[in-house]
Coordinates of C-alpha atoms and ligand atoms in Angstrom, one line a residue:
X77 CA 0.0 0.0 0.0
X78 CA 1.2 3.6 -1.0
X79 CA 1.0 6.6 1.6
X80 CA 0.8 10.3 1.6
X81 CA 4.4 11.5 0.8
X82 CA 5.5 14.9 1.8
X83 CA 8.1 16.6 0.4
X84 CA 10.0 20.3 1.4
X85 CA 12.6 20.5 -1.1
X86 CA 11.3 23.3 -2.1
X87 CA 11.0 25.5 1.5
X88 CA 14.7 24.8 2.1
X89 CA 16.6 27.4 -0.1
X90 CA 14.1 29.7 1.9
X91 CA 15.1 29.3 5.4
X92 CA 17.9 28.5 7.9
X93 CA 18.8 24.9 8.0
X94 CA 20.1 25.2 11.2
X95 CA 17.0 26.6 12.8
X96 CA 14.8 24.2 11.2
X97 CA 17.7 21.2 13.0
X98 CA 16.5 22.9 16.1
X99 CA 13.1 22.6 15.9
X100 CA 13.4 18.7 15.0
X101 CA 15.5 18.3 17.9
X102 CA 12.6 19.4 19.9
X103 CA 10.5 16.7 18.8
X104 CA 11.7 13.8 20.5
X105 CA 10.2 15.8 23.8
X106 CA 7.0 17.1 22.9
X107 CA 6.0 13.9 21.2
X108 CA 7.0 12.1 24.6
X109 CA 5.2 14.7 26.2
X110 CA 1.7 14.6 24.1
X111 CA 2.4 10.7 24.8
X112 CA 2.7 11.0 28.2
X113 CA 0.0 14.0 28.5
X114 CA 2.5 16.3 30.1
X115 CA 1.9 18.8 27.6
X116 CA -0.4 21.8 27.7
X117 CA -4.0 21.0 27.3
X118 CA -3.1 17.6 28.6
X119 CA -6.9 17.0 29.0
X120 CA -8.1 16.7 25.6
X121 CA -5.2 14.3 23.8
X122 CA -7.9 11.4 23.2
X123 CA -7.9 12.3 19.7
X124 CA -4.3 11.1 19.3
X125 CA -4.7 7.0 19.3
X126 CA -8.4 7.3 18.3
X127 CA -7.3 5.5 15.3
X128 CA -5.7 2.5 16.2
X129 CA -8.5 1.9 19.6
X130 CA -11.5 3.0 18.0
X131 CA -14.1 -0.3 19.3
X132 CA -15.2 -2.5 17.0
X133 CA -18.8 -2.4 18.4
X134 CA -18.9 1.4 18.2
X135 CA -18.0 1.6 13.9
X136 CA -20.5 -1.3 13.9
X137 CA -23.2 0.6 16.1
X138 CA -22.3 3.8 13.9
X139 CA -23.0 1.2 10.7
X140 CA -26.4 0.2 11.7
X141 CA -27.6 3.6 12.6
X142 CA -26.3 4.8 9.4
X143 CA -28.6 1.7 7.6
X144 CA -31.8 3.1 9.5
X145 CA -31.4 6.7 8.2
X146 CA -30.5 5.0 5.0
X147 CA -33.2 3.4 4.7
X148 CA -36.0 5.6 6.3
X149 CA -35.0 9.0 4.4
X150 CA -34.9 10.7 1.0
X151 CA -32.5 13.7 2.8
X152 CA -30.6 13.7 5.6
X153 CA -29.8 17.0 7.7
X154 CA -26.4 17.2 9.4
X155 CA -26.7 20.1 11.7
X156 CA -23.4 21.0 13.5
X157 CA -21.0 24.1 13.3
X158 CA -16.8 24.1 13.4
X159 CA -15.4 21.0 14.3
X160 CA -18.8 19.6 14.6
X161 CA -19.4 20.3 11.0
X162 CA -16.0 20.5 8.9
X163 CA -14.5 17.5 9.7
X164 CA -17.6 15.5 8.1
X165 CA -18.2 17.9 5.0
X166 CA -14.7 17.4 4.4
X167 CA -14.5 13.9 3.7
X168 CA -18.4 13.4 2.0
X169 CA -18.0 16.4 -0.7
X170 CA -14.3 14.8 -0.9
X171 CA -16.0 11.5 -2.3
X172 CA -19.1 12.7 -3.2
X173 CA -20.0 12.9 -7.3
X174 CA -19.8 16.3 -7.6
X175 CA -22.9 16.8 -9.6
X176 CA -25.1 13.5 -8.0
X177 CA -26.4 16.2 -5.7
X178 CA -28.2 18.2 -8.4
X179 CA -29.3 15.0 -10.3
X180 CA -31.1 13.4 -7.2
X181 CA -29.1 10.4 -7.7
X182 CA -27.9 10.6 -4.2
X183 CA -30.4 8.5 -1.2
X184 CA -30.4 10.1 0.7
X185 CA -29.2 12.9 0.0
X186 CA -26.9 15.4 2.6
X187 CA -26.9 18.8 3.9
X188 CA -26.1 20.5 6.0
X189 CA -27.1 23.1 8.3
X190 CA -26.3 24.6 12.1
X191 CA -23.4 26.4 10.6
X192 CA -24.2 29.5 10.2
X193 CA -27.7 32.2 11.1
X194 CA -28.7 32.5 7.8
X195 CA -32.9 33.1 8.0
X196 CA -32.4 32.6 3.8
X197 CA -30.4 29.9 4.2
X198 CA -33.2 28.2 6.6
X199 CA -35.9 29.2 5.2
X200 CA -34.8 27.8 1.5
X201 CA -33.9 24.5 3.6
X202 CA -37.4 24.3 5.2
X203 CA -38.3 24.7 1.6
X204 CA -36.5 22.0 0.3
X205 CA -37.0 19.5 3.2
X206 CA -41.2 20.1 3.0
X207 CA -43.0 16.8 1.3
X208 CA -39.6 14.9 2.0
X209 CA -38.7 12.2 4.3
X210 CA -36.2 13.7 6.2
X211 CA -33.8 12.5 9.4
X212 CA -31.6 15.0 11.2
X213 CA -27.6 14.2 12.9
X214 CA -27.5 17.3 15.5
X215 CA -23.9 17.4 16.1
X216 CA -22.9 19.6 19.2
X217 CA -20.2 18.5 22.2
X218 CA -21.3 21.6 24.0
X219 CA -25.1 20.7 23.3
X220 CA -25.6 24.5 23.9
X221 CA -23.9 25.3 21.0
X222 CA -27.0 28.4 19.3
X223 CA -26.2 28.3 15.7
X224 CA -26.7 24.5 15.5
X225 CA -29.7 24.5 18.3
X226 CA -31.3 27.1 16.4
X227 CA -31.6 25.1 13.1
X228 CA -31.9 22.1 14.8
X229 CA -35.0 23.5 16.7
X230 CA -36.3 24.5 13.2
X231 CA -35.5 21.0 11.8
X232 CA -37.1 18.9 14.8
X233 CA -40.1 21.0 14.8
X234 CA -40.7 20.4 10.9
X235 CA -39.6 17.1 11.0
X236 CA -42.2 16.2 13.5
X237 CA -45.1 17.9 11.6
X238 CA -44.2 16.5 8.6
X239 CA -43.0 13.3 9.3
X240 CA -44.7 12.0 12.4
X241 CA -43.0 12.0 16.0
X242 CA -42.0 8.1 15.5
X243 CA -40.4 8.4 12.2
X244 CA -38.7 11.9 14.2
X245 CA -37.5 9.4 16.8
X246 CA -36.0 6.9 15.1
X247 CA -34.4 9.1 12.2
X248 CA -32.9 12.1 14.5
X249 CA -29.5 11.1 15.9
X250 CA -27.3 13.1 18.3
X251 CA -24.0 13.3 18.6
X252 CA -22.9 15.3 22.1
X253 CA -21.7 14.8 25.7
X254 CA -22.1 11.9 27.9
X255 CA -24.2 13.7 30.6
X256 CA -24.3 17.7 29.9
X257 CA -26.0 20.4 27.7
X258 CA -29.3 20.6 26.1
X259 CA -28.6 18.2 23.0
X260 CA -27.8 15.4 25.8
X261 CA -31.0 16.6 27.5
X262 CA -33.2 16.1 25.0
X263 CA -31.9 13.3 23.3
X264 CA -32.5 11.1 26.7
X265 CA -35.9 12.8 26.9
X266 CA -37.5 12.2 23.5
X267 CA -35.2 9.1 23.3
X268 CA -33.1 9.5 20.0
X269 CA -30.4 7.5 19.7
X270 CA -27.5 9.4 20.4
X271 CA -23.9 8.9 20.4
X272 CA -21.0 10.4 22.8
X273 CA -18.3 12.1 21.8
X274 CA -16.0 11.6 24.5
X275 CA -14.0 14.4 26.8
X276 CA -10.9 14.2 26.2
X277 CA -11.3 15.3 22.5
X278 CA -11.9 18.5 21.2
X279 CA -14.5 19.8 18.4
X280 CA -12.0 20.1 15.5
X281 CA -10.1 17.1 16.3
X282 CA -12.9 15.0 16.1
X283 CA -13.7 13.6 12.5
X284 CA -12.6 10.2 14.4
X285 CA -15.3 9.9 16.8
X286 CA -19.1 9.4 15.8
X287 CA -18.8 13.5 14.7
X288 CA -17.3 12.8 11.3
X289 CA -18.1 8.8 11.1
X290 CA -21.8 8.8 11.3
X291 CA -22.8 11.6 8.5
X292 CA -19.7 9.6 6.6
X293 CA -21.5 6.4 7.0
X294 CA -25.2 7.9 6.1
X295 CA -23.6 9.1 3.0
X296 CA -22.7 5.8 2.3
X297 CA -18.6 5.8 2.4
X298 CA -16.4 3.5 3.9
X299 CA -15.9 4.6 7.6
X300 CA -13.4 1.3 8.2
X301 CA -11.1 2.3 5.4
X302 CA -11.2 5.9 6.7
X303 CA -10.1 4.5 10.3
X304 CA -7.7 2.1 8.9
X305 CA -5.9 5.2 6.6
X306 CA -5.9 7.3 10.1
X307 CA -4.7 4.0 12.1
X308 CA -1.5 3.4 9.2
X309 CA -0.7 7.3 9.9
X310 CA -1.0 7.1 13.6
X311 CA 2.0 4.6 12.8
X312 CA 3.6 6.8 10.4
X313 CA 4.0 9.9 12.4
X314 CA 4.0 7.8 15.5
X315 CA 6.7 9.4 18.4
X316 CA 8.8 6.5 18.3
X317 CA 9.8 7.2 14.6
X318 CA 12.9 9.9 14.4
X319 CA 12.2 13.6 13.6
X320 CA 13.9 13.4 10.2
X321 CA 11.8 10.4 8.9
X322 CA 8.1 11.5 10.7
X323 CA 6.0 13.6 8.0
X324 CA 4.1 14.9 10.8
X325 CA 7.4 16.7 12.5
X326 CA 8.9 17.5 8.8
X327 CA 6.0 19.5 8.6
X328 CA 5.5 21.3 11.8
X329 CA 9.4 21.9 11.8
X330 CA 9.3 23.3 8.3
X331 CA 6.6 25.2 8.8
X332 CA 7.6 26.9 12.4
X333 CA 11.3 27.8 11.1
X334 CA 9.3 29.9 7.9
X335 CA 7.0 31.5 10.7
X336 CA 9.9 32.4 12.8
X337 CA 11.6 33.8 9.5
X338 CA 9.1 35.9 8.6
X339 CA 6.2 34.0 6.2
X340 CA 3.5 34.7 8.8
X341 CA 0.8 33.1 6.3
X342 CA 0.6 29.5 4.6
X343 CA -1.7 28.8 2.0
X344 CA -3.2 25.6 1.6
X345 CA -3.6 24.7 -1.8
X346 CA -5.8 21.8 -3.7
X347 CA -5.9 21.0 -7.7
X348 CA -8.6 19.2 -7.3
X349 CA -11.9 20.8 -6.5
X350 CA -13.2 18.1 -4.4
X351 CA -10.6 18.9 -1.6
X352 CA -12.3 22.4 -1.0
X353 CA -13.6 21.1 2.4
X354 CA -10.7 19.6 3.7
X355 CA -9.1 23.0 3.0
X356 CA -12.0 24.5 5.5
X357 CA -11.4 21.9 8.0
X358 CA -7.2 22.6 7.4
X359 CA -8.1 26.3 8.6
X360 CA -10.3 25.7 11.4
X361 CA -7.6 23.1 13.0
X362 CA -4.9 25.4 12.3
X363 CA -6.2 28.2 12.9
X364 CA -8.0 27.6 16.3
X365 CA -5.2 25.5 17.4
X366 CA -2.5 27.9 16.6
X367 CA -4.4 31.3 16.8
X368 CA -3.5 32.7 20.3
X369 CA -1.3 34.2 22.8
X370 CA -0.6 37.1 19.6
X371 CA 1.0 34.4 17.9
X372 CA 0.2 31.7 14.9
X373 CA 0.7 31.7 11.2
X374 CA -2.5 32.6 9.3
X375 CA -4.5 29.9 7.8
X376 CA -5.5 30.3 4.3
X377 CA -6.8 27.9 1.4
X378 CA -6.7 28.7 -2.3
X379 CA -8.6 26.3 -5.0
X380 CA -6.7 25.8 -7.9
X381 CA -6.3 26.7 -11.1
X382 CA -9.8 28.6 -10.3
X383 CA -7.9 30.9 -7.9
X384 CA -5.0 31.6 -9.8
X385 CA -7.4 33.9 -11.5
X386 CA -8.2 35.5 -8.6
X387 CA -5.6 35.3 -6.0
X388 CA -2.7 34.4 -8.2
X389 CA -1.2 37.9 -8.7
X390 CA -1.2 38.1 -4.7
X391 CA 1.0 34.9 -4.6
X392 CA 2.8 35.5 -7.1
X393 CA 4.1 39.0 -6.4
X394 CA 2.6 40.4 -2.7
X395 CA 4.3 41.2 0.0
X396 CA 6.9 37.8 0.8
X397 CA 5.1 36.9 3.7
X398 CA 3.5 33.6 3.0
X399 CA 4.3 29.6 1.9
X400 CA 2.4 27.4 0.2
X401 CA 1.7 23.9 0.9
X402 CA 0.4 21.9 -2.1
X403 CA -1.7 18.7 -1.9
X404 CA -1.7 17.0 -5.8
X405 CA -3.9 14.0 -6.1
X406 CA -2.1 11.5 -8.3
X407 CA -4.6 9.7 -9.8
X408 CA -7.5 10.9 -10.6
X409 CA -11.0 8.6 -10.6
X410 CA -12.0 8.9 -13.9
X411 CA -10.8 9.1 -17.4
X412 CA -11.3 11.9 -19.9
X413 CA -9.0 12.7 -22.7
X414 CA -8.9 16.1 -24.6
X415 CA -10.5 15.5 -28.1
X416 CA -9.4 16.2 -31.1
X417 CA -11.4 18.9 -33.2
X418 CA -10.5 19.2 -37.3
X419 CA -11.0 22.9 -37.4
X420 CA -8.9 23.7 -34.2
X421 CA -10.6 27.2 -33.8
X422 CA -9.5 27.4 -30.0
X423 CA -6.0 25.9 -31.1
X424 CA -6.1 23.1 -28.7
X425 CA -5.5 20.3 -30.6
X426 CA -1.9 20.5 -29.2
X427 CA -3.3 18.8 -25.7
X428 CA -5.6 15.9 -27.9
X429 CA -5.0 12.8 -27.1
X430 CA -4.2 14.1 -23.5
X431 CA -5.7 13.7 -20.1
X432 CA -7.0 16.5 -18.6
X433 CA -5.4 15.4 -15.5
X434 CA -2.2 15.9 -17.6
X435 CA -2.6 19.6 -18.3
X436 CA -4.2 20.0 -14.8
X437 CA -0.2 18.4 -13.4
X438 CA 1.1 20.7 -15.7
X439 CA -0.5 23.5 -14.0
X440 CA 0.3 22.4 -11.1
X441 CA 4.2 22.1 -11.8
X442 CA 3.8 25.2 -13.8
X443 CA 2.6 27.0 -10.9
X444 CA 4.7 25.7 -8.4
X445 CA 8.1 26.7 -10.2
X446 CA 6.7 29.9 -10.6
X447 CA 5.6 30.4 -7.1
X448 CA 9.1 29.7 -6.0
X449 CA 11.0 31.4 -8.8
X450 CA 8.6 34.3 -7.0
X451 CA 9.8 34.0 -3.2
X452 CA 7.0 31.6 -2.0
X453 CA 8.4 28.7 -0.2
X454 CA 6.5 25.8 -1.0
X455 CA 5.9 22.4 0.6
X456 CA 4.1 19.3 -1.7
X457 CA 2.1 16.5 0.0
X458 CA 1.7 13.7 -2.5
X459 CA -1.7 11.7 -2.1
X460 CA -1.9 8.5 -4.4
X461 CA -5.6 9.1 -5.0
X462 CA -8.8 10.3 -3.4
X463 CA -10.4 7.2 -0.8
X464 CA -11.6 7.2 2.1
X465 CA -8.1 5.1 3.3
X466 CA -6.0 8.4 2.1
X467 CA -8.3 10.8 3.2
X468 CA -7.8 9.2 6.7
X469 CA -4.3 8.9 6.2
X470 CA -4.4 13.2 5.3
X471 CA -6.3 14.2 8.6
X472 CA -4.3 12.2 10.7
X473 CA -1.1 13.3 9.6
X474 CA -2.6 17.1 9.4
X475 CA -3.9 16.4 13.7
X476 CA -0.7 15.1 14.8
X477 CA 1.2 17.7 12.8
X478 CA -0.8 20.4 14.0
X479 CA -0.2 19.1 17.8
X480 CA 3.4 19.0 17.0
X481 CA 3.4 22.6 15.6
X482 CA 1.3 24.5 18.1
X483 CA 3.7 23.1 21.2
X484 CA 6.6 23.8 18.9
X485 CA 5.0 27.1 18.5
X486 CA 4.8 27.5 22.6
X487 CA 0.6 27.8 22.6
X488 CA -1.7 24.9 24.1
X489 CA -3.2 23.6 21.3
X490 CA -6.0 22.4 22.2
X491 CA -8.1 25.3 23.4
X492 CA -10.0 28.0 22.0
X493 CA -10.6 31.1 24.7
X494 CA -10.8 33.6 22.1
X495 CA -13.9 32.2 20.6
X496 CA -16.3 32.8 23.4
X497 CA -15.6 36.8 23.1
X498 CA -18.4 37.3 20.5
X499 CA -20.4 34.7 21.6
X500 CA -20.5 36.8 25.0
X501 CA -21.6 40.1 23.2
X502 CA -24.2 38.5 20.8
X503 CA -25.6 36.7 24.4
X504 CA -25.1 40.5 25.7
X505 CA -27.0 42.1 23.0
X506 CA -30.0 39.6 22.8
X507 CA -31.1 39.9 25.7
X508 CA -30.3 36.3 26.9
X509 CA -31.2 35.4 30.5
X510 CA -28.1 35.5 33.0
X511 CA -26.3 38.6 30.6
X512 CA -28.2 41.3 32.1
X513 CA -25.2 43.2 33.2
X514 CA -23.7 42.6 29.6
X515 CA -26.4 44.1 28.3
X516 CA -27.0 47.0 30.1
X517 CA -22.7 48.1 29.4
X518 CA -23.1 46.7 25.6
X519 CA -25.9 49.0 24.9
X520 CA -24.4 52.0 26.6
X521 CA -21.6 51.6 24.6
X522 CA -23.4 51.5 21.6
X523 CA -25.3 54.8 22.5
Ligands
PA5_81 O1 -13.2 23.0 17.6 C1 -14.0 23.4 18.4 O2 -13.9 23.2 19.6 C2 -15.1 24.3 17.9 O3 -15.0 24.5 16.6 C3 -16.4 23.6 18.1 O4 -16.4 22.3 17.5 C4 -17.6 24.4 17.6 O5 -17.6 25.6 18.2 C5 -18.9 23.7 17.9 O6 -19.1 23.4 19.3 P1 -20.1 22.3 19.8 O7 -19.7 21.0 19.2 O8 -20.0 22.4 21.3 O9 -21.4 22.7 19.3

């Protein structure tokens, strides 16, 4: 079996061998400590062997609730926000037919929703879901989380009314805490089946648990082959392999010596449209993780070629603060060669008889030469193809990397404090119960 390969040729004329020496060397002890759980945010490294522990009787408890909704529904609803969201979308629009959505071929069908207080957005969903056999996967650890309780108030109410409160029992799922918040609440209450995600692992590192492998399962993927990719990279980029030959620490090394030299932004970058999501998910790990204490290398994702129409110039020839990490799909699922056309009025018969995978490569290696001819460091992970095993194999490496990165970094990685601060003020400004003094200093300040 192939792996992901990564490869930072390219980031090395950029930056000071001897610094990046010194950040391997550090690797030994914070792998020994995220092993051990000395590290900071000790409390929440349950992510790191999900993989290789995950029970048998939960993936085949996840199976079987994914065969009822399966069965039962023409659309399923996956309502969840950040790591309760991402994580999923990632690896289903990933696999998904891009077009099977539009054509109704898909049974049932996904969306998703809880991500975001748009009353169009709702509304048009409502709209959709009306006549339609629909289950809902509410997706919160927090269970209190308001974007996702909001819609998932909307949802439950409809689904009820339109579907009957048995077929509402058996086809709404939930995917929370063991004991607390309203999602747990209620679950036990109306009796859903529900599923836990556990403690000790946080919202964006938790495609492993029933977050990301239920909606995977519903949409019919393979959620073994997913673990099993994870489970071969847990190995990989496991803290018994050396610095110089563990992708994850290549990567966080690499990455931390261009930070400390100045390229304060990395841009993730896809040639294949399908990996737009796992771009979104890239950001929210990274940037959550990384994002604090006035530190952290910004998190952006460009699709290409599209964005080189857009963005391009920026890369190209902005201010030389960013790198570029590249993630090329080698083999793409399907097989379409450039025709041949006798009158060659668009004078492209020089590509017939070619993929279009072969001028998309081209692009690719086009781009990259230029990028770094242009002062942009650039990093290439290599995936063999687009599965569910090497999608598992990616967010693995991209977790323990990340881990790796923020302690290399000096931040605990796995909190967030900064994003209760609007959360506070949008509590404050509505008026919500227990925020009465919010209120009364928000709206004088607002005078
Ligand atoms: O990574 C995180 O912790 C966050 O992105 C959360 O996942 C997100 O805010 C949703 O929280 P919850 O799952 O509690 O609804």
């Amino acid at each position: 079996m192939e792996n992901i390969r990564l490869n930072v040729e390219n980031a090395l004329p950029f930056l000071s061998e001897a610094a990046r020496e010194s950040y391997l060397n550090s690797v030994k002890a914070l792998s020994e400590s995220l092993e051990k759980g000395t590290c900071a945010g000790k409390d929440y490294l349950g992510w790191l062997h999900l993989p290789s522990s995950l029970p048998g009787s939960l993936i085949d408890d996840i199976k079987q609730t994914a065969a009822v909704l399966r069965n039962d529904c023409d659309v399923v609803v996956v309502a969840g926000i950040g790591g309760s969201y991402l994580g999923a979308r990632a690896v289903i629009e990933a696999l998904n037919n891009s077009f099977a959505g539009l054509s109704g071929e898909l049974k049932p069908a996904l969306v998703f929703a809880g991500h975001n207080i748009g009353e169009d957005y709702l509304s048009e969903l409502k709209d959709f879901l009306k006549g339609k056999k629909f289950g809902i996967i509410n997706i919160s650890k927090s269970g209190t989380t308001t974007e996702t309780a909001l819609a998932f108030r909307i949802l439950k109410t409809l689904c009820e009314e339109q579907c009957g409160k048995d077929f509402a029992r058996r086809n709404i799922v939930a995917v929370t805490d063991a004991v607390k918040g309203a999602a747990r609440v209620m679950a036990d209450d109306e009796g859903y089946k529900s599923f836990v995600i556990p403690d000790n692992v946080g919202g964006r590192f938790s495609v492993l648990t029933p977050v990301g492998l239920l909606p995977v399962a519903v949409a019919g993927y393979d959620i073994e082959s997913f673990v099993k990719g994870a489970a071969d990279m847990e190995k990989i980029c496991g803290h018994d392999v050396p610095a110089e030959e563990n992708p994850a620490a290549i990567y966080a090394a690499t990455r931390n010596t261009l930070y400390a030299a100045g390229k304060k932004i990395e841009i993730l970058v896809n040639f294949n449209p399908k990996l737009h999501y796992v771009m979104e998910w890239w950001k929210q790990l990274y940037g959550e993780s990384e994002g604090k204490d006035n530190k952290g290398i910004f998190p952006a994702a460009v699709d290409f070629t599209t964005d080189l129409h857009s963005m391009g110039q920026w890369i190209q020839q902005g201010e030389r603060t960013i790198f570029e990490t590249v993630i090329s799909v080698e083999r793409s699922k399907h097989s379409l060669i450039v025709p041949s056309d006798e009158e060659n009025l668009d004078g492209l018969n020089y590509l017939a008889g070619k993929h279009v995978d072969e001028v998309n490569k081209m692009a690719e290696l086009g781009t990259r030469i230029a990028h770094v001819d242009g002062g942009v460091p650039n990093m290439h992970i290599s995936m063999p193809e687009i599965s569910e095993y090497y999608i598992g194999q990616l967010l693995y490496f991209f977790e323990k990397a990340c881990a790796l990165s923020g302690l290399m970094l000096g931040v605990n990685p796995f909190n967030q404090p900064g994003v209760e601060n609007y959360k506070r003020n949008m509590f404050a400004l509505l008026n919500k119960p227990g925020y009465e003094k919010e209120h009364e200093a928000i709206t004088e300040r607002l005078k």
